[in-house]
XYZ file of C-alpha atoms in Angstrom:
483
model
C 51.856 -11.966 107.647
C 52.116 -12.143 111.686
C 52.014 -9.393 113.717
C 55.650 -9.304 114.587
C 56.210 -8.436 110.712
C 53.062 -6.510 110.130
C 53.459 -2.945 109.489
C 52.760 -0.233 111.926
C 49.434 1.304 111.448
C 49.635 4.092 109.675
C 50.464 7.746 111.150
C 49.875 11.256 109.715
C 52.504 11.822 106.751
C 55.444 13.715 108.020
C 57.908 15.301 105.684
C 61.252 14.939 105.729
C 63.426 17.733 105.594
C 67.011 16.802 103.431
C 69.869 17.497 106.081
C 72.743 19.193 104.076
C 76.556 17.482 104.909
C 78.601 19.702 106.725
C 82.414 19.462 107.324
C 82.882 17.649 110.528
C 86.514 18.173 111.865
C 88.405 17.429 115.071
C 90.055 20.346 115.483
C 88.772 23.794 116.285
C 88.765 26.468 114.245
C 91.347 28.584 115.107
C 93.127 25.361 115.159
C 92.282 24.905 111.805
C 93.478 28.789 110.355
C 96.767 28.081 112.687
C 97.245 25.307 109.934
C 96.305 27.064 106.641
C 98.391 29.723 108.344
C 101.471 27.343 108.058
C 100.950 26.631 104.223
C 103.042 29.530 103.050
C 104.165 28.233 99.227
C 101.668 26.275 97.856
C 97.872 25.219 97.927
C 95.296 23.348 96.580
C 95.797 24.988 93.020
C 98.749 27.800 93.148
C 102.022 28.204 94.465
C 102.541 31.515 95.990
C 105.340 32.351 93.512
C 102.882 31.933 90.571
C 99.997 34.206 92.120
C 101.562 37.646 90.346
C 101.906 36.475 87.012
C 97.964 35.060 87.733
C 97.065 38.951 88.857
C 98.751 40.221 85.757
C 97.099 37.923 83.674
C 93.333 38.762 85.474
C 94.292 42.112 85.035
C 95.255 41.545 80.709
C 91.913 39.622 80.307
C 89.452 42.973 81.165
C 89.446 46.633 79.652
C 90.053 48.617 82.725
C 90.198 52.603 82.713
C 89.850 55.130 85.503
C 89.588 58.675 83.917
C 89.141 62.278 86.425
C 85.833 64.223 85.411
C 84.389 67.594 86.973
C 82.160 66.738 89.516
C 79.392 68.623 87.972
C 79.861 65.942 85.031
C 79.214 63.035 86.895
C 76.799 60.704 85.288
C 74.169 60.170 87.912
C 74.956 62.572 90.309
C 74.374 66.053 90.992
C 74.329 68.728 93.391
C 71.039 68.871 95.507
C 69.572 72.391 95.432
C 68.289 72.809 98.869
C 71.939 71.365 100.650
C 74.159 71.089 98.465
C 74.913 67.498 99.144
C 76.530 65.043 96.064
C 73.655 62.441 95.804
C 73.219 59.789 93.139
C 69.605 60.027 91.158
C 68.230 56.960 92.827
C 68.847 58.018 96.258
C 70.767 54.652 97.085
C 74.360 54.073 97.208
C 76.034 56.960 98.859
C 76.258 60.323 99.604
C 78.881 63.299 100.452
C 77.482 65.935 103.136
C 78.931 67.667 105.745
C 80.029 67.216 109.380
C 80.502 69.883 112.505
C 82.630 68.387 114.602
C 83.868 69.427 118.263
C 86.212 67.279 120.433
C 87.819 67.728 123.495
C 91.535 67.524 123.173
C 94.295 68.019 120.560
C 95.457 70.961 118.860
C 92.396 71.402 116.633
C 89.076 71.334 118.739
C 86.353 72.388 115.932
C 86.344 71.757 112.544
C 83.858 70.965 109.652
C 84.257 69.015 106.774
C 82.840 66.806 103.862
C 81.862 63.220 104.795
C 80.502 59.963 103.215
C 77.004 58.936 104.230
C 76.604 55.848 103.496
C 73.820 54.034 105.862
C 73.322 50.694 104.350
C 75.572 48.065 105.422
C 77.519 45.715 102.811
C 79.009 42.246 103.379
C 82.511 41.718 103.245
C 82.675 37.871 102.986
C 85.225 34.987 102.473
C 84.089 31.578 101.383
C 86.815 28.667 103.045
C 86.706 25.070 102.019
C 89.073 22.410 102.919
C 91.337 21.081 100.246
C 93.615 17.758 101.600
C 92.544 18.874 105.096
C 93.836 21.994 105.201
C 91.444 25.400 105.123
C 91.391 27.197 101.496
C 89.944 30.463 100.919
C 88.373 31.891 97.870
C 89.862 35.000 96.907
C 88.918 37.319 93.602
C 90.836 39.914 91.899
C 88.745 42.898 91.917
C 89.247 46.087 90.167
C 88.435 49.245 91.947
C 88.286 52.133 91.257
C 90.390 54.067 93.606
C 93.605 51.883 94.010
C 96.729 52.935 92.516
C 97.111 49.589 90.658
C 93.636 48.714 90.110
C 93.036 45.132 90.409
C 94.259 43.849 94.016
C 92.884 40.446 96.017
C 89.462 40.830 97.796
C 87.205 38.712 99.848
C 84.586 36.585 97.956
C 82.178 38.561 97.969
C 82.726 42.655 98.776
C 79.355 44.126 97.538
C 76.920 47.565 99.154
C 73.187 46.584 99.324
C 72.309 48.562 96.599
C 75.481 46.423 94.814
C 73.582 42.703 95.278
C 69.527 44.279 95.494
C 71.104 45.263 91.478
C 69.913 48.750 92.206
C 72.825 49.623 89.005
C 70.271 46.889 87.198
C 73.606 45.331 86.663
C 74.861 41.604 86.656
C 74.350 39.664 90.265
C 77.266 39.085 92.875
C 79.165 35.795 92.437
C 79.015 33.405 94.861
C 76.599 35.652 96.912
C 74.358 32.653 97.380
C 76.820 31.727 100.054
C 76.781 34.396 102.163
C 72.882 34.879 102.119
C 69.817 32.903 101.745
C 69.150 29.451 102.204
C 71.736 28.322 100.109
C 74.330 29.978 102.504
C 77.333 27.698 103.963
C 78.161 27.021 107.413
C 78.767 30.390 109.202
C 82.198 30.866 111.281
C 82.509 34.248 112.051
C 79.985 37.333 111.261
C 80.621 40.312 112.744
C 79.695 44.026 112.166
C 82.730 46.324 111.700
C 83.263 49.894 111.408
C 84.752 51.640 108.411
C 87.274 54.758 107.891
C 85.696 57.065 110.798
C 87.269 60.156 109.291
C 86.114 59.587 105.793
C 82.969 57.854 106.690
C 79.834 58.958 108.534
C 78.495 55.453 111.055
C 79.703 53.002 107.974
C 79.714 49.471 108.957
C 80.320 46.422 107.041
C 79.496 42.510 107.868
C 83.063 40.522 107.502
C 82.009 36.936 107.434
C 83.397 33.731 107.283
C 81.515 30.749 105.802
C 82.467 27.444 105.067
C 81.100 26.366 101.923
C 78.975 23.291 102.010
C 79.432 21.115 99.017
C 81.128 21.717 95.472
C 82.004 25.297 94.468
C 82.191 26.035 91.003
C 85.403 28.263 89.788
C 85.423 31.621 88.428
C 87.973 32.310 86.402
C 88.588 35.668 88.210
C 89.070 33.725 91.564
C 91.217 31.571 93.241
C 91.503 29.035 96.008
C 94.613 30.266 98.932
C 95.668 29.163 102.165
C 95.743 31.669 104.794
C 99.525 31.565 105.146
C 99.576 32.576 101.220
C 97.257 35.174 101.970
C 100.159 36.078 104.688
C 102.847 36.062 102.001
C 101.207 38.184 99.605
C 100.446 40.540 103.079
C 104.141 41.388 102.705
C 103.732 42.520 99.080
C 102.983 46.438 98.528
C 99.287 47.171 97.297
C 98.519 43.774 96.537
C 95.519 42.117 99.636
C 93.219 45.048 99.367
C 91.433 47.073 102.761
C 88.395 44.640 102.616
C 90.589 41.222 102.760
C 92.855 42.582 105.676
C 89.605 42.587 107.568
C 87.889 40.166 107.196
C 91.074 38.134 108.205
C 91.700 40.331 111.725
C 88.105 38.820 112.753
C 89.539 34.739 112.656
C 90.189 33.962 116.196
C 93.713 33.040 116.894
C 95.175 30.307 118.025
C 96.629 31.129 121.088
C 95.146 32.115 125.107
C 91.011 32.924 124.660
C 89.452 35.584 125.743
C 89.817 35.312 129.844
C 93.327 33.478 130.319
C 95.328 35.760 129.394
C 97.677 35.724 132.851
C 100.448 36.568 130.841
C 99.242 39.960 129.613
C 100.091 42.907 131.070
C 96.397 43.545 131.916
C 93.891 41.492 132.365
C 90.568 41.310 130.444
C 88.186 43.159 132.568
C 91.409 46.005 133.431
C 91.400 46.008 128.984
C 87.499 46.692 129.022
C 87.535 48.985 131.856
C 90.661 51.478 130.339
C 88.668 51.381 127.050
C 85.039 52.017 129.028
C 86.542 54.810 130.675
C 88.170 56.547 127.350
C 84.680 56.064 125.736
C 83.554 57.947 128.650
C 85.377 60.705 128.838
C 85.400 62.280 126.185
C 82.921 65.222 125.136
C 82.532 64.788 121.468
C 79.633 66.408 119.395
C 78.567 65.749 115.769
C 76.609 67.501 113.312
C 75.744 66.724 110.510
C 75.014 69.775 107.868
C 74.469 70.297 103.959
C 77.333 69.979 102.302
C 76.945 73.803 101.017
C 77.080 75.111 104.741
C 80.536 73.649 105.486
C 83.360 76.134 105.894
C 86.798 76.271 105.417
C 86.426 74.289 101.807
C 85.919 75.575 98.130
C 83.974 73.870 95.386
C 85.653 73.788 91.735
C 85.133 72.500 88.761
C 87.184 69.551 89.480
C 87.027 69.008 93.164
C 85.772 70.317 96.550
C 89.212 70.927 98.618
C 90.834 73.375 101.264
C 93.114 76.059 100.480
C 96.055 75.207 101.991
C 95.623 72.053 100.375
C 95.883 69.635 103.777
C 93.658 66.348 104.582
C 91.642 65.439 101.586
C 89.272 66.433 98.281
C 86.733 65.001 96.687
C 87.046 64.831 93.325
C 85.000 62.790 90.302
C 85.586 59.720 88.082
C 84.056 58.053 85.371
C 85.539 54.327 85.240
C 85.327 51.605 82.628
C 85.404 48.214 84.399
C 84.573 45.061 81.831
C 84.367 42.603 85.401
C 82.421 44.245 86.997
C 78.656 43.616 87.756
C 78.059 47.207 85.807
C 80.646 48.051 83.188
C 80.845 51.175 83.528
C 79.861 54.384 85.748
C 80.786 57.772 87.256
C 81.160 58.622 91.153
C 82.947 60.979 93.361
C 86.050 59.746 95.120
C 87.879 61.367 98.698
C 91.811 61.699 97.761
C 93.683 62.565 100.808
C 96.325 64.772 100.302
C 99.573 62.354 101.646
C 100.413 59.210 102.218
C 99.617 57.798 105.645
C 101.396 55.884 108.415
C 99.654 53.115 110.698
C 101.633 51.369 113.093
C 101.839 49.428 116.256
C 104.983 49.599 118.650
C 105.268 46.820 120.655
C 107.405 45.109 122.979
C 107.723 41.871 124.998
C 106.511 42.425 128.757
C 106.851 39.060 130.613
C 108.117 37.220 127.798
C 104.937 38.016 126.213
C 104.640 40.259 122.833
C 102.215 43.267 123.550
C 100.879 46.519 121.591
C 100.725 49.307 122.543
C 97.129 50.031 121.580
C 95.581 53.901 121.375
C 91.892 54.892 121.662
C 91.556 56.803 119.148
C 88.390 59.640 118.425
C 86.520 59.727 114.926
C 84.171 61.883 113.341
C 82.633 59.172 111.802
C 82.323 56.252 114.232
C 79.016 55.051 115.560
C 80.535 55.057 119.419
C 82.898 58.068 119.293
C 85.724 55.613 120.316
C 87.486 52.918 118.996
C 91.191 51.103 119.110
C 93.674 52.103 117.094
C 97.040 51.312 116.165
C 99.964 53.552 118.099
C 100.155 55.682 115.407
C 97.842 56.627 112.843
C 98.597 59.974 111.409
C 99.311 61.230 107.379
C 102.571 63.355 107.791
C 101.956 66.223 105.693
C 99.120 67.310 107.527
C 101.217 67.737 110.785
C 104.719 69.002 109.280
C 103.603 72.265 110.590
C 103.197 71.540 113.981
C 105.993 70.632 116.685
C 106.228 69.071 120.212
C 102.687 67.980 121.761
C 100.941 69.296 119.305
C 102.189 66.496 116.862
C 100.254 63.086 117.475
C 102.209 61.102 120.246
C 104.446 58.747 118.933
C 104.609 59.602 115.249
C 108.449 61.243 115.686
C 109.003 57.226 116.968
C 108.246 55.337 114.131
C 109.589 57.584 111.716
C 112.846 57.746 113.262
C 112.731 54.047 113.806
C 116.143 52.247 112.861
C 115.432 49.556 110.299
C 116.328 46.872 112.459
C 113.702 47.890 114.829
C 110.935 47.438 111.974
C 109.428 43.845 111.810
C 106.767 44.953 109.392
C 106.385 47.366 106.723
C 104.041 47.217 103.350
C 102.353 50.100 101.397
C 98.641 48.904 101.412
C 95.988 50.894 99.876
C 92.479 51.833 101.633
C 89.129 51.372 100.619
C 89.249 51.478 96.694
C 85.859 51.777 96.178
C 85.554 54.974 97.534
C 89.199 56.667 97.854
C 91.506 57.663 95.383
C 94.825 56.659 95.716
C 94.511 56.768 99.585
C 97.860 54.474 100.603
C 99.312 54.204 104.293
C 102.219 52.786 105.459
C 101.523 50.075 107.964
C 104.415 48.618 110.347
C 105.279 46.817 113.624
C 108.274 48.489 115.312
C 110.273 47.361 118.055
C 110.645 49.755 121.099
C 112.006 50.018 124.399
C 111.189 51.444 127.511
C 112.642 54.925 127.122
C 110.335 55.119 123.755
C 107.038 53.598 124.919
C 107.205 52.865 128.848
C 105.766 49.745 130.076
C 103.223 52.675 132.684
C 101.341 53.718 128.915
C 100.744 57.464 129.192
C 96.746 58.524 129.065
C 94.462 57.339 125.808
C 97.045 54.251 125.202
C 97.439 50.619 126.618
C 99.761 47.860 126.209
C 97.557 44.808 124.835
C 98.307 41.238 123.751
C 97.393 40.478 120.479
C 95.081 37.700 121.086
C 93.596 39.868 123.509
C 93.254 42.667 120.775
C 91.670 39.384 118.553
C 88.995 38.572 121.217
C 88.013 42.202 120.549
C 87.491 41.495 116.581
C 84.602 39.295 117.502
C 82.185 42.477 118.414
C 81.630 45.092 116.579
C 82.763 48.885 116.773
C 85.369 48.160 119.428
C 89.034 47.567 116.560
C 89.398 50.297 114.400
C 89.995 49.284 110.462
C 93.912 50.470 110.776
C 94.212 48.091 113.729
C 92.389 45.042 111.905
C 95.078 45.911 108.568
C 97.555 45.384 111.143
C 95.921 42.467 112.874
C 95.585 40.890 109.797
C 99.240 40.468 109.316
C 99.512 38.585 112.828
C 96.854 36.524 112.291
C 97.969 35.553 108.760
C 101.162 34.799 109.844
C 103.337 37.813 107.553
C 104.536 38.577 110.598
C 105.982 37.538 114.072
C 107.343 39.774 116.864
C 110.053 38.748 117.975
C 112.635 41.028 120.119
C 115.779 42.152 118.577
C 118.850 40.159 119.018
């Protein structure tokens, strides 16, 4: 052997770490979702026109049952002596105590009331693969609890901590593995989001978006959709539950980033500054209390609830679920007391759609403040009321012709811990004499990319404005001005 042929001498061992294929693509991502977004009727595996008779059928294959129980019946859950608070025996999951709350403004400026506590945060999370070039995402029918109709579509994965650390000593979260540990695909988006701040106390899930690396065995309870399917079913009542809707507000859309926006009425930094300065000027203070010292509610058998029967109770349920990681289990549920209304009105300023957005105050949120819809409001509890004392706007979109709505779907709210809690969510056209391009104080006209950009940090969209987002970034809907 010569030298030129000779092996090198030899070195220290090294090993070799196996690199794991990842989808390599040309196009950017919200390049990418702009294309699912344009597969409306069929995918990989389902035509859109098939997907109800597929729910139905999910829905035949497992005993489901929801029955109402006393509260003081709950399996698992009692009544703490010293506050009063409804805890579960292992101290995990969630809680209901009580809230002091003072604000500022409106016609009600102190008020107490029950709230969730719920301080562990959950992951809300979507698993995408390409099928034929084209992004697919894998969506399961999940039963829960609290919706009207039971079984709707949810991310991949929608599971608490104590859900996937099998605190229940139940089965383990499919396709978790994705999602978390080293197994986990190639992250897209992961952001920390805020939950129902009236119902909730600082609740805040992850919504993430990971492309799956590799095969992905089927569930039968799942399916593979493009994001413009996703968009059709969107326009279907009570069918893409809370937990889907925003997941898909955080993809970035395909339109001006973050920055360019010379179209919008506003720019970036003027956006930031109007919502720096509403954080900042409001006075709000929160206490929490045991759930025994709150006022102005009554504890019965069957639910804790005010008198004149406005807002919300809390009521219990024992529920029989044969898909679920536990089969079966009691809890208490918040049922507000109406149906309510969500809803952006928007207009085209410069030849450019905009929202008009509202900074909105909550009980429950971690930074006091976050963007809202226009309108967010459930009727009933403001029948009583008239002129300013009724929430600005709401007398709009109720008295809104129907040519003037774009968008409208019944969509149900968190199912895992309301009962039947449903809101109407639309888009309506306006004009100038109903919303005036000069937004009056706590709103501003916004683009929706540049409500988007927002999406991508945490606590700043509210989860009413995501539902809503959801629909634009899906493609269900597209604002365009009367004719």
């Amino acid at each position: 052997m010569t030298p030129a042929t000779a092996p090198a001498p030899a070195a220290a061992t090294a090993t070799v770490t196996p690199t794991r294929l990842r989808p390599r693509t040309d196009r950017s991502l919200p390049e990418r979702l702009a294309l699912s977004a344009a597969r409306k009727d069929s995918g990989h595996a389902m035509r859109t026109a098939d997907f109800p008779a597929w729910l139905e059928a999910r829905a035949r294959a497992h005993r489901f049952a929801v029955r109402r129980a006393p509260l003081d019946g709950l399996d698992g859950w009692s009544f703490a002596p010293e506050t009063g608070d409804l805890v579960h025996r292992t101290g995990r999951f969630f809680s209901v105590t009580g809230l002091s709350v003072t604000v500022d403004e409106g016609p009600y400026r102190q008020w107490q009331q029950p709230i969730i506590q719920q301080p562990e945060s959950g992951i809300l999370g979507m698993l995408a693969k390409e099928f034929d070039g084209v992004l697919h995402f894998l969506m399961q029918a999940k039963m829960e609890p609290g919706n009207r109709n039971l079984l709707q579509l949810s991310p991949t994965v929608q599971a608490t901590r104590s859900n996937y650390s099998k605190v229940h000593q139940g089965a383990g979260v499919t396709y978790l593995e994705h999602f978390s540990g080293p197994a986990r695909g190639r992250v897209l988006t992961d952001v920390l989001q805020s939950e129902h701040g009236s119902w909730f106390y600082r609740k805040a899930n992850r919504n993430m978006l990971v492309e799956a690396v590799g095969d992905v065995d089927e569930h039968e309870d799942f399916c593979w959709l493009t994001l413009g399917q996703i968009g059709e079913l969107l326009k279907l009542d009570n069918t893409v539950n809370m937990d889907a809707r925003t997941v898909i507000a955080c993809f970035p859309l395909d339109g001006p980033a973050s920055g360019t926006t010379r179209d919008a009425l506003h720019t970036d930094a003027e956006l930031q500054s109007w919502f720096t300065m509403e954080r900042a000027r409001h006075d709000v203070e929160i206490e929490r209390i045991p759930l025994s010292r709150v006022s102005g509610w009554e504890r019965g058998e069957s639910a804790i609830a005010r008198p004149d029967g406005r807002y919300f109770r809390v009521v219990g349920v024992d529920v029989e679920a044969a898909s679920r990681e536990v089969k079966g289990w009691s809890q208490p549920l918040f049922e507000p007391t109406g149906t309510g209304v969500a809803a952006f009105l928007y207009r085209s300023l410069g030849g450019v759609p905009h929202l008009l957005a509202s900074a909105r105050v909550e009980a429950g949120f971690l930074e006091k403040t976050e963007i809202g819809p226009t309108v967010q409001a459930t009727e009933n509890n403001w029948a009583h009321l008239r002129g300013a004392d009724r929430p600005r706007f709401l007398d709009t979109v109720l008295g809104a012709a129907p040519g003037r709505i774009r968008y409208e779907a019944l969509h149900s709210e968190e199912g895992g811990r309301f009962l039947n809690a449903e809101s109407r969510y639309l888009f309506v056209e306006a004009d100038e004499s109903e919303a005036p391009t000069e937004a009056p104080p706590g709103f501003c006209w916004v683009t929706p990319e540049q409500l988007n950009a927002l999406t991508a940090h945490g606590h700043y969209v509210n989860v009413q404005a995501r539902s809503l987002l959801s629909c634009l970034t899906s493609g269900a809907v597209r604002l365009t001005s009367a004719a």
